[in-house]
Amino acid sequence: MDIFIQQIINGLVLGSIYALVALGYTMVYGILGLINFAHGEVVMIGALTALTAIGLLVPSGLPGPVVVLGGLLIAIPVCMAVGFSIERIAYRPLRNAPRLAPLITAIGVSIVLQQLAMMGWGRNYHTFPAILPTTPHQVFGAAITDLQILIVVTAAVLMSALLWLITRTRLGRAMRATSENPAVARLMGVDVDRVIAITFVLGSALAAVAGVMVAANYSIAHYAMGFMLGLKAFTAAVLGGIGNVGGAMLGGLLLGIIESLGAGYIGDLTGGFLGSHYQDVFAFFVLILVLVFRPSGLMGEKVAERA
Amino acid sequence: MTQPFPSRPLPALLVLSACLLAACGEQSDTAPSAAPVAGEPSMEAPLVVRLGHVAPLTGPQAHLGKDNENGARLAIDDLNAEGFQIGDKRARFELLGEDDQADPRQGTTVAQKLADSRVNAVIGHLNSGTTIPASRIYHDAGIVQVSPSATNPQYTRQGYAGAFRVFADDVQQGGALGAFAMKNLNARRIAIIDDRTAYGQGLADEFEKAAKAAGAEIVTREYTTDKATDFASILTKVKSTSADLLFYGGMDTQAGPMARQLKTLNLGIPMLFGDGGCTVEFHKLAGEGAEGHYCSLPGVPLDKMAGGTAFRDRYKAKFNTDIQLYAPYAYDAVRVVAEAMRKAGSTDRMKFLPELEQINYPGLTAQIAFDEKGDIKNGAVTLYQAKSGAWSPLETVGGDATP
């Protein structure tokens, strides 16, 4: 039983990170109908910026958590600026172009950001300094560290705040209006360009937080880390129903837990026929099953109209 | 990609190389055959020896690939500075560094590129997974290949005359690791994880064989990839088997984070892994989790190599970074090829290959001689333990402990 609880905890931590990144994909898709493939790279830039800042702050002798918070507070505006620039440079000029064009620029931006990061930070793995306590707590026989608790809680708080922003504020209403129909929203006095820019900036801020979480939890960051993470988060967004904010959260958490349980039990379930190298297969198998029965994802309802 | 060179007489090739070096780009084929190279006082044109070098220069293992390339570059700079002679001509060595991203497909692409540009020999690749498929291309093209670090036994067992390695293979290393696990660590229940690459899987298989033969029980066999960073769920699985030792077949970029996650999951068992994790980088990646784990590395510790410390200092001075792992072996791979060429008095494969097979060269890492397969004879394996942020040598088994 303690092993099962441990696997659920592993899945929750992983899933919280997926969910935060998935939000960035789903927000942009919901409003623009565009898959922002550069989003994974924004996460990477957040992680590396934070690591650099943390490296500079460590000698100051401040306590570990304060240093990490400092790194986060530097990474967030940097990522916001990157997200804003991406939208301004690569997507806005193509707003009315055929659908394929912004998809290509998205992939292009992703490659450019990765190469720039490689030039700036080098090809090596960057390691997170050992400033946070790694001694785990025991919960029902399962181990969880302070950092992991913090990751799950922070992700939950940020996701709730985002839901509140979208459903309860003026800005949220403008975002929803733009999502439904940009042309009509514009006629109703919504500054569509501004709403789109804010969407990118918000998504990038969440990406920065996710980046710092990844770097802190796995203690490493490197220029190519965004690709796989982005792919998984994109999968999570599709699983939950892309374009749906609640769906991204659910999809992220589910994907994390499925992966974790899959890796842990697939060997026992199949009598050793499939091993933990089918971890990803297991996750994508579930995705296919969901899409067969619910083509718009678990919580996606309105996707068909937009697509 | 450049056009493949057609087979040309040597003078034309020299002009072309000289042209590339001087970045002139305007000389035609009618230029005099002894085109002087910029900054070369000698009237006689040097004999250009072009060595291909392949390792991952991008991706997670880029730090290791760069390390290999630096090792080879240092050897080439040394050879050029020494005024190395082949036949009665002064040789000028050139390095064509290629990036295979540790990806077997990319490995064959760059191998074809090197084969097309008719290099005199290839140093590489770094990973077994890229070395094996590439070796076929070099074999077909008649190019000698010396890998500084590929350990999968299959590489030299394909019957390719031109395939060599200056590093003990997985059978030797896996055997040493298996014996060590039983004898020194007293392990009875062993969990094995590998990264599904030719290297990781191959070493894990050899280790499993040796450990089973010595009487240990393999309680679980789990898998990850050479790009993964999250091992929480497979480590939890390992925890459920109450193993007393975790063996990992793979590289430092996974071994490091794995050791760290082992600690956060409260799994107080030691980890054991092969050369891929036996790096400086491991300690950085594992942080507090590094302490007490074990690894093995073919060859003897750098401090015990003849000239090992001097090499380390020169490397540091030149590249302003520490040696990660295989640089001394890449250095030796270049030197041993150059030595065979010197003995044969030729850069022609047909001439220097027999010399390479017969060679007995006092390298930096070992006394280098090859068996009939092309494996290094008497490969030593040294075991290390992580102690306060560094690898401390425990014991060396096999080989000549003092080269």
Short mmCIF file of N, CA and C in Angstrom, two decimals, chain B residues 83-215:
data_model
loop_
_atom_site.label_atom_id
_atom_site.label_comp_id
_atom_site.label_asym_id
_atom_site.label_seq_id
_atom_site.Cartn_x
_atom_site.Cartn_y
_atom_site.Cartn_z
N GLY B 83 56.27 17.99 -34.84
CA GLY B 83 56.84 17.78 -36.17
C GLY B 83 56.87 16.31 -36.52
N PHE B 84 55.75 15.65 -36.25
CA PHE B 84 55.61 14.21 -36.46
C PHE B 84 55.86 13.86 -37.93
N GLN B 85 56.70 12.84 -38.15
CA GLN B 85 57.04 12.44 -39.51
C GLN B 85 56.34 11.15 -39.90
N ILE B 86 55.81 11.13 -41.10
CA ILE B 86 55.30 9.87 -41.66
C ILE B 86 56.06 9.64 -42.95
N GLY B 87 56.77 8.51 -43.03
CA GLY B 87 57.69 8.32 -44.14
C GLY B 87 58.78 9.36 -43.99
N ASP B 88 59.11 10.07 -45.05
CA ASP B 88 60.11 11.12 -44.90
C ASP B 88 59.46 12.49 -44.94
N LYS B 89 58.16 12.50 -44.76
CA LYS B 89 57.46 13.78 -44.83
C LYS B 89 56.96 14.20 -43.47
N ARG B 90 56.93 15.50 -43.30
CA ARG B 90 56.34 16.02 -42.09
C ARG B 90 54.81 15.94 -42.23
N ALA B 91 54.16 15.43 -41.19
CA ALA B 91 52.70 15.26 -41.28
C ALA B 91 51.99 16.45 -40.64
N ARG B 92 50.91 16.82 -41.26
CA ARG B 92 50.06 17.84 -40.64
C ARG B 92 48.70 17.19 -40.39
N PHE B 93 48.35 17.05 -39.12
CA PHE B 93 47.09 16.38 -38.78
C PHE B 93 45.96 17.39 -38.72
N GLU B 94 44.83 16.96 -39.23
CA GLU B 94 43.63 17.80 -39.16
C GLU B 94 42.51 17.00 -38.54
N LEU B 95 41.67 17.68 -37.77
CA LEU B 95 40.55 16.99 -37.13
C LEU B 95 39.25 17.46 -37.76
N LEU B 96 38.46 16.50 -38.23
CA LEU B 96 37.14 16.83 -38.72
C LEU B 96 36.13 16.39 -37.66
N GLY B 97 35.72 17.31 -36.82
CA GLY B 97 34.83 16.97 -35.72
C GLY B 97 33.38 16.93 -36.17
N GLU B 98 32.72 15.83 -35.91
CA GLU B 98 31.31 15.72 -36.27
C GLU B 98 30.47 15.43 -35.03
N ASP B 99 29.21 15.76 -35.12
CA ASP B 99 28.27 15.61 -34.01
C ASP B 99 27.26 14.53 -34.36
N ASP B 100 27.18 13.46 -33.55
CA ASP B 100 26.18 12.42 -33.85
C ASP B 100 25.00 12.46 -32.88
N GLN B 101 25.00 13.43 -31.96
CA GLN B 101 23.89 13.62 -31.01
C GLN B 101 23.58 12.36 -30.21
N ALA B 102 24.51 11.43 -30.14
CA ALA B 102 24.31 10.15 -29.45
C ALA B 102 23.14 9.37 -30.04
N ASP B 103 22.78 9.71 -31.28
CA ASP B 103 21.63 9.11 -31.93
C ASP B 103 22.12 8.19 -33.06
N PRO B 104 21.76 6.90 -32.99
CA PRO B 104 22.27 5.96 -34.00
C PRO B 104 22.01 6.42 -35.44
N ARG B 105 20.86 7.01 -35.70
CA ARG B 105 20.56 7.43 -37.07
C ARG B 105 21.50 8.55 -37.51
N GLN B 106 21.65 9.54 -36.61
CA GLN B 106 22.56 10.65 -36.91
C GLN B 106 23.99 10.12 -37.04
N GLY B 107 24.30 9.09 -36.25
CA GLY B 107 25.63 8.48 -36.28
C GLY B 107 25.97 7.94 -37.67
N THR B 108 25.01 7.28 -38.31
CA THR B 108 25.30 6.74 -39.64
C THR B 108 25.37 7.86 -40.68
N THR B 109 24.58 8.91 -40.48
CA THR B 109 24.63 10.03 -41.42
C THR B 109 26.01 10.69 -41.43
N VAL B 110 26.52 10.99 -40.23
CA VAL B 110 27.83 11.65 -40.20
C VAL B 110 28.94 10.67 -40.60
N ALA B 111 28.72 9.37 -40.34
CA ALA B 111 29.72 8.38 -40.75
C ALA B 111 29.83 8.38 -42.28
N GLN B 112 28.67 8.46 -42.94
CA GLN B 112 28.68 8.50 -44.40
C GLN B 112 29.38 9.76 -44.89
N LYS B 113 29.14 10.85 -44.18
CA LYS B 113 29.77 12.11 -44.55
C LYS B 113 31.29 12.00 -44.46
N LEU B 114 31.77 11.39 -43.39
CA LEU B 114 33.22 11.23 -43.23
C LEU B 114 33.76 10.26 -44.28
N ALA B 115 32.99 9.20 -44.56
CA ALA B 115 33.43 8.23 -45.56
C ALA B 115 33.52 8.93 -46.92
N ASP B 116 32.54 9.79 -47.21
CA ASP B 116 32.54 10.50 -48.49
C ASP B 116 33.72 11.46 -48.59
N SER B 117 34.11 12.05 -47.47
CA SER B 117 35.23 12.99 -47.55
C SER B 117 36.56 12.27 -47.37
N ARG B 118 36.53 10.94 -47.37
CA ARG B 118 37.75 10.13 -47.41
C ARG B 118 38.76 10.52 -46.35
N VAL B 119 38.34 10.48 -45.11
CA VAL B 119 39.28 10.73 -44.02
C VAL B 119 40.22 9.52 -43.92
N ASN B 120 41.39 9.74 -43.31
CA ASN B 120 42.36 8.65 -43.22
C ASN B 120 42.01 7.65 -42.13
N ALA B 121 41.35 8.13 -41.10
CA ALA B 121 40.89 7.25 -40.03
C ALA B 121 39.83 8.00 -39.23
N VAL B 122 39.05 7.26 -38.45
CA VAL B 122 38.02 7.89 -37.62
C VAL B 122 38.29 7.56 -36.16
N ILE B 123 38.22 8.58 -35.32
CA ILE B 123 38.30 8.38 -33.88
C ILE B 123 36.87 8.52 -33.36
N GLY B 124 36.31 7.47 -32.84
CA GLY B 124 34.92 7.53 -32.37
C GLY B 124 34.17 6.28 -32.74
N HIS B 125 32.88 6.23 -32.47
CA HIS B 125 32.14 7.28 -31.83
C HIS B 125 32.21 7.12 -30.33
N LEU B 126 31.51 7.98 -29.61
CA LEU B 126 31.57 7.90 -28.16
C LEU B 126 30.71 6.75 -27.65
N ASN B 127 29.44 6.70 -28.11
CA ASN B 127 28.49 5.73 -27.59
C ASN B 127 28.55 4.42 -28.39
N SER B 128 28.25 3.34 -27.72
CA SER B 128 28.18 2.06 -28.43
C SER B 128 27.06 2.08 -29.46
N GLY B 129 25.94 2.70 -29.08
CA GLY B 129 24.76 2.72 -29.94
C GLY B 129 25.01 3.39 -31.28
N THR B 130 25.94 4.35 -31.33
CA THR B 130 26.27 5.01 -32.59
C THR B 130 27.46 4.34 -33.24
N THR B 131 28.36 3.79 -32.43
CA THR B 131 29.58 3.20 -32.96
C THR B 131 29.28 1.97 -33.81
N ILE B 132 28.36 1.14 -33.34
CA ILE B 132 28.11 -0.13 -34.03
C ILE B 132 27.53 0.09 -35.43
N PRO B 133 26.42 0.83 -35.58
CA PRO B 133 25.92 1.03 -36.95
C PRO B 133 26.91 1.80 -37.84
N ALA B 134 27.66 2.73 -37.24
CA ALA B 134 28.61 3.50 -38.05
C ALA B 134 29.77 2.63 -38.52
N SER B 135 30.13 1.62 -37.72
CA SER B 135 31.31 0.82 -38.04
C SER B 135 31.14 0.10 -39.38
N ARG B 136 29.91 -0.23 -39.70
CA ARG B 136 29.63 -0.89 -40.97
C ARG B 136 29.96 0.02 -42.15
N ILE B 137 29.60 1.29 -41.99
CA ILE B 137 29.87 2.26 -43.06
C ILE B 137 31.38 2.46 -43.24
N TYR B 138 32.09 2.55 -42.12
CA TYR B 138 33.55 2.73 -42.21
C TYR B 138 34.19 1.48 -42.82
N HIS B 139 33.65 0.32 -42.42
CA HIS B 139 34.18 -0.93 -42.95
C HIS B 139 34.00 -0.97 -44.47
N ASP B 140 32.80 -0.65 -44.93
CA ASP B 140 32.52 -0.67 -46.37
C ASP B 140 33.38 0.33 -47.12
N ALA B 141 33.66 1.47 -46.47
CA ALA B 141 34.44 2.50 -47.14
C ALA B 141 35.94 2.27 -46.97
N GLY B 142 36.32 1.24 -46.22
CA GLY B 142 37.73 0.95 -46.00
C GLY B 142 38.41 1.99 -45.13
N ILE B 143 37.74 2.40 -44.07
CA ILE B 143 38.32 3.39 -43.17
C ILE B 143 38.55 2.75 -41.80
N VAL B 144 39.72 2.98 -41.25
CA VAL B 144 40.05 2.44 -39.93
C VAL B 144 39.33 3.26 -38.86
N GLN B 145 38.75 2.58 -37.88
CA GLN B 145 38.01 3.25 -36.82
C GLN B 145 38.56 2.83 -35.48
N VAL B 146 38.86 3.80 -34.62
CA VAL B 146 39.29 3.49 -33.26
C VAL B 146 38.36 4.21 -32.32
N SER B 147 37.58 3.47 -31.55
CA SER B 147 36.69 4.14 -30.61
C SER B 147 37.39 4.29 -29.27
N PRO B 148 37.34 5.49 -28.68
CA PRO B 148 37.96 5.67 -27.37
C PRO B 148 37.07 5.17 -26.24
N SER B 149 35.80 4.90 -26.51
CA SER B 149 34.90 4.69 -25.39
C SER B 149 33.75 3.71 -25.61
N ALA B 150 33.54 3.21 -26.84
CA ALA B 150 32.42 2.29 -27.03
C ALA B 150 32.76 0.95 -26.41
N THR B 151 31.88 0.45 -25.54
CA THR B 151 32.23 -0.75 -24.78
C THR B 151 31.41 -1.97 -25.15
N ASN B 152 30.35 -1.81 -25.94
CA ASN B 152 29.53 -2.97 -26.27
C ASN B 152 30.35 -4.00 -27.05
N PRO B 153 30.39 -5.26 -26.59
CA PRO B 153 31.26 -6.26 -27.22
C PRO B 153 31.01 -6.41 -28.72
N GLN B 154 29.76 -6.24 -29.12
CA GLN B 154 29.38 -6.48 -30.51
C GLN B 154 30.23 -5.67 -31.51
N TYR B 155 30.65 -4.47 -31.09
CA TYR B 155 31.38 -3.57 -31.99
C TYR B 155 32.57 -4.26 -32.68
N THR B 156 33.35 -5.00 -31.92
CA THR B 156 34.54 -5.63 -32.51
C THR B 156 34.28 -7.07 -32.92
N ARG B 157 33.04 -7.52 -32.77
CA ARG B 157 32.74 -8.92 -33.10
C ARG B 157 31.95 -9.06 -34.39
N GLN B 158 32.06 -8.08 -35.25
CA GLN B 158 31.34 -8.17 -36.52
C GLN B 158 32.25 -8.62 -37.64
N GLY B 159 33.52 -8.90 -37.29
CA GLY B 159 34.46 -9.34 -38.30
C GLY B 159 35.03 -8.21 -39.14
N TYR B 160 34.96 -6.97 -38.63
CA TYR B 160 35.52 -5.83 -39.37
C TYR B 160 36.99 -5.66 -38.97
N ALA B 161 37.86 -5.78 -39.96
CA ALA B 161 39.29 -5.73 -39.65
C ALA B 161 39.70 -4.36 -39.11
N GLY B 162 39.03 -3.31 -39.55
CA GLY B 162 39.48 -1.96 -39.19
C GLY B 162 38.84 -1.39 -37.94
N ALA B 163 38.15 -2.21 -37.14
CA ALA B 163 37.47 -1.68 -35.95
C ALA B 163 38.28 -2.00 -34.68
N PHE B 164 38.66 -0.94 -33.97
CA PHE B 164 39.47 -1.10 -32.75
C PHE B 164 38.85 -0.30 -31.62
N ARG B 165 39.24 -0.65 -30.39
CA ARG B 165 38.92 0.22 -29.26
C ARG B 165 40.07 0.19 -28.26
N VAL B 166 40.23 1.31 -27.57
CA VAL B 166 41.33 1.41 -26.60
C VAL B 166 40.79 1.37 -25.18
N PHE B 167 39.68 0.65 -25.00
CA PHE B 167 38.92 0.70 -23.76
C PHE B 167 38.41 -0.72 -23.50
N ALA B 168 38.44 -1.17 -22.27
CA ALA B 168 37.93 -2.52 -21.96
C ALA B 168 36.45 -2.62 -22.33
N ASP B 169 36.02 -3.77 -22.81
CA ASP B 169 34.62 -3.88 -23.23
C ASP B 169 33.71 -4.30 -22.07
N ASP B 170 32.42 -4.41 -22.38
CA ASP B 170 31.43 -4.67 -21.33
C ASP B 170 31.59 -6.03 -20.67
N VAL B 171 32.14 -6.99 -21.41
CA VAL B 171 32.31 -8.31 -20.81
C VAL B 171 33.31 -8.19 -19.67
N GLN B 172 34.42 -7.49 -19.94
CA GLN B 172 35.44 -7.30 -18.90
C GLN B 172 34.88 -6.46 -17.75
N GLN B 173 34.21 -5.35 -18.14
CA GLN B 173 33.74 -4.43 -17.12
C GLN B 173 32.57 -5.01 -16.33
N GLY B 174 31.61 -5.63 -17.07
CA GLY B 174 30.46 -6.23 -16.40
C GLY B 174 30.89 -7.33 -15.43
N GLY B 175 31.89 -8.10 -15.86
CA GLY B 175 32.41 -9.16 -14.99
C GLY B 175 33.02 -8.60 -13.72
N ALA B 176 33.81 -7.54 -13.88
CA ALA B 176 34.45 -6.92 -12.72
C ALA B 176 33.40 -6.34 -11.78
N LEU B 177 32.36 -5.72 -12.37
CA LEU B 177 31.30 -5.12 -11.55
C LEU B 177 30.51 -6.19 -10.80
N GLY B 178 30.22 -7.30 -11.50
CA GLY B 178 29.46 -8.38 -10.87
C GLY B 178 30.22 -8.98 -9.70
N ALA B 179 31.51 -9.21 -9.91
CA ALA B 179 32.33 -9.78 -8.84
C ALA B 179 32.43 -8.81 -7.66
N PHE B 180 32.56 -7.53 -7.98
CA PHE B 180 32.68 -6.50 -6.94
C PHE B 180 31.39 -6.44 -6.10
N ALA B 181 30.25 -6.50 -6.81
CA ALA B 181 28.96 -6.41 -6.11
C ALA B 181 28.82 -7.53 -5.08
N MET B 182 29.25 -8.72 -5.46
CA MET B 182 29.10 -9.86 -4.55
C MET B 182 30.15 -9.85 -3.46
N LYS B 183 31.40 -9.66 -3.88
CA LYS B 183 32.53 -9.83 -2.96
C LYS B 183 32.64 -8.64 -1.99
N ASN B 184 32.64 -7.43 -2.53
CA ASN B 184 32.91 -6.27 -1.69
C ASN B 184 31.64 -5.65 -1.10
N LEU B 185 30.54 -5.66 -1.88
CA LEU B 185 29.33 -5.01 -1.40
C LEU B 185 28.38 -6.00 -0.75
N ASN B 186 28.70 -7.28 -0.91
CA ASN B 186 27.90 -8.31 -0.27
C ASN B 186 26.42 -8.23 -0.67
N ALA B 187 26.19 -7.92 -1.95
CA ALA B 187 24.82 -7.76 -2.42
C ALA B 187 24.21 -9.13 -2.71
N ARG B 188 22.97 -9.34 -2.27
CA ARG B 188 22.28 -10.60 -2.54
C ARG B 188 21.04 -10.39 -3.41
N ARG B 189 20.40 -9.25 -3.22
CA ARG B 189 19.20 -8.93 -4.00
C ARG B 189 19.48 -7.66 -4.80
N ILE B 190 19.63 -7.83 -6.11
CA ILE B 190 20.07 -6.70 -6.92
C ILE B 190 18.96 -6.26 -7.88
N ALA B 191 18.71 -4.95 -7.91
CA ALA B 191 17.77 -4.37 -8.89
C ALA B 191 18.60 -3.76 -10.01
N ILE B 192 18.16 -3.92 -11.25
CA ILE B 192 18.91 -3.39 -12.38
C ILE B 192 18.03 -2.44 -13.18
N ILE B 193 18.60 -1.27 -13.50
CA ILE B 193 17.92 -0.33 -14.39
C ILE B 193 18.88 -0.06 -15.55
N ASP B 194 18.36 -0.02 -16.78
CA ASP B 194 19.24 0.41 -17.87
C ASP B 194 18.51 1.39 -18.77
N ASP B 195 19.27 2.06 -19.63
CA ASP B 195 18.70 3.15 -20.42
C ASP B 195 18.34 2.73 -21.85
N ARG B 196 18.31 1.41 -22.09
CA ARG B 196 17.89 0.89 -23.39
C ARG B 196 18.78 1.32 -24.54
N THR B 197 20.00 1.73 -24.28
CA THR B 197 20.93 2.00 -25.37
C THR B 197 21.83 0.77 -25.50
N ALA B 198 22.56 0.70 -26.61
CA ALA B 198 23.46 -0.44 -26.81
C ALA B 198 24.44 -0.52 -25.66
N TYR B 199 24.87 0.65 -25.17
CA TYR B 199 25.82 0.65 -24.06
C TYR B 199 25.16 0.21 -22.75
N GLY B 200 24.10 0.92 -22.37
CA GLY B 200 23.49 0.69 -21.07
C GLY B 200 22.94 -0.72 -20.94
N GLN B 201 22.23 -1.15 -21.98
CA GLN B 201 21.63 -2.47 -21.96
C GLN B 201 22.71 -3.55 -22.00
N GLY B 202 23.73 -3.31 -22.84
CA GLY B 202 24.81 -4.28 -22.98
C GLY B 202 25.55 -4.49 -21.67
N LEU B 203 25.86 -3.38 -21.00
CA LEU B 203 26.60 -3.48 -19.74
C LEU B 203 25.72 -4.13 -18.67
N ALA B 204 24.43 -3.75 -18.65
CA ALA B 204 23.52 -4.32 -17.66
C ALA B 204 23.39 -5.83 -17.87
N ASP B 205 23.34 -6.26 -19.14
CA ASP B 205 23.24 -7.69 -19.43
C ASP B 205 24.47 -8.44 -18.93
N GLU B 206 25.65 -7.87 -19.21
CA GLU B 206 26.89 -8.52 -18.77
C GLU B 206 26.99 -8.56 -17.25
N PHE B 207 26.55 -7.44 -16.64
CA PHE B 207 26.56 -7.40 -15.17
C PHE B 207 25.62 -8.46 -14.60
N GLU B 208 24.42 -8.55 -15.21
CA GLU B 208 23.43 -9.51 -14.73
C GLU B 208 23.99 -10.93 -14.78
N LYS B 209 24.64 -11.24 -15.91
CA LYS B 209 25.24 -12.57 -16.09
C LYS B 209 26.25 -12.84 -14.97
N ALA B 210 27.15 -11.87 -14.78
CA ALA B 210 28.22 -12.06 -13.80
C ALA B 210 27.66 -12.17 -12.39
N ALA B 211 26.66 -11.33 -12.08
CA ALA B 211 26.10 -11.33 -10.73
C ALA B 211 25.35 -12.64 -10.47
N LYS B 212 24.61 -13.10 -11.48
CA LYS B 212 23.88 -14.36 -11.33
C LYS B 212 24.85 -15.52 -11.14
N ALA B 213 25.92 -15.50 -11.94
CA ALA B 213 26.91 -16.56 -11.85
C ALA B 213 27.52 -16.60 -10.45
N ALA B 214 27.64 -15.41 -9.85
CA ALA B 214 28.24 -15.35 -8.51
C ALA B 214 27.21 -15.65 -7.43
N GLY B 215 25.95 -15.87 -7.81
CA GLY B 215 24.97 -16.31 -6.84
C GLY B 215 23.98 -15.26 -6.36
#
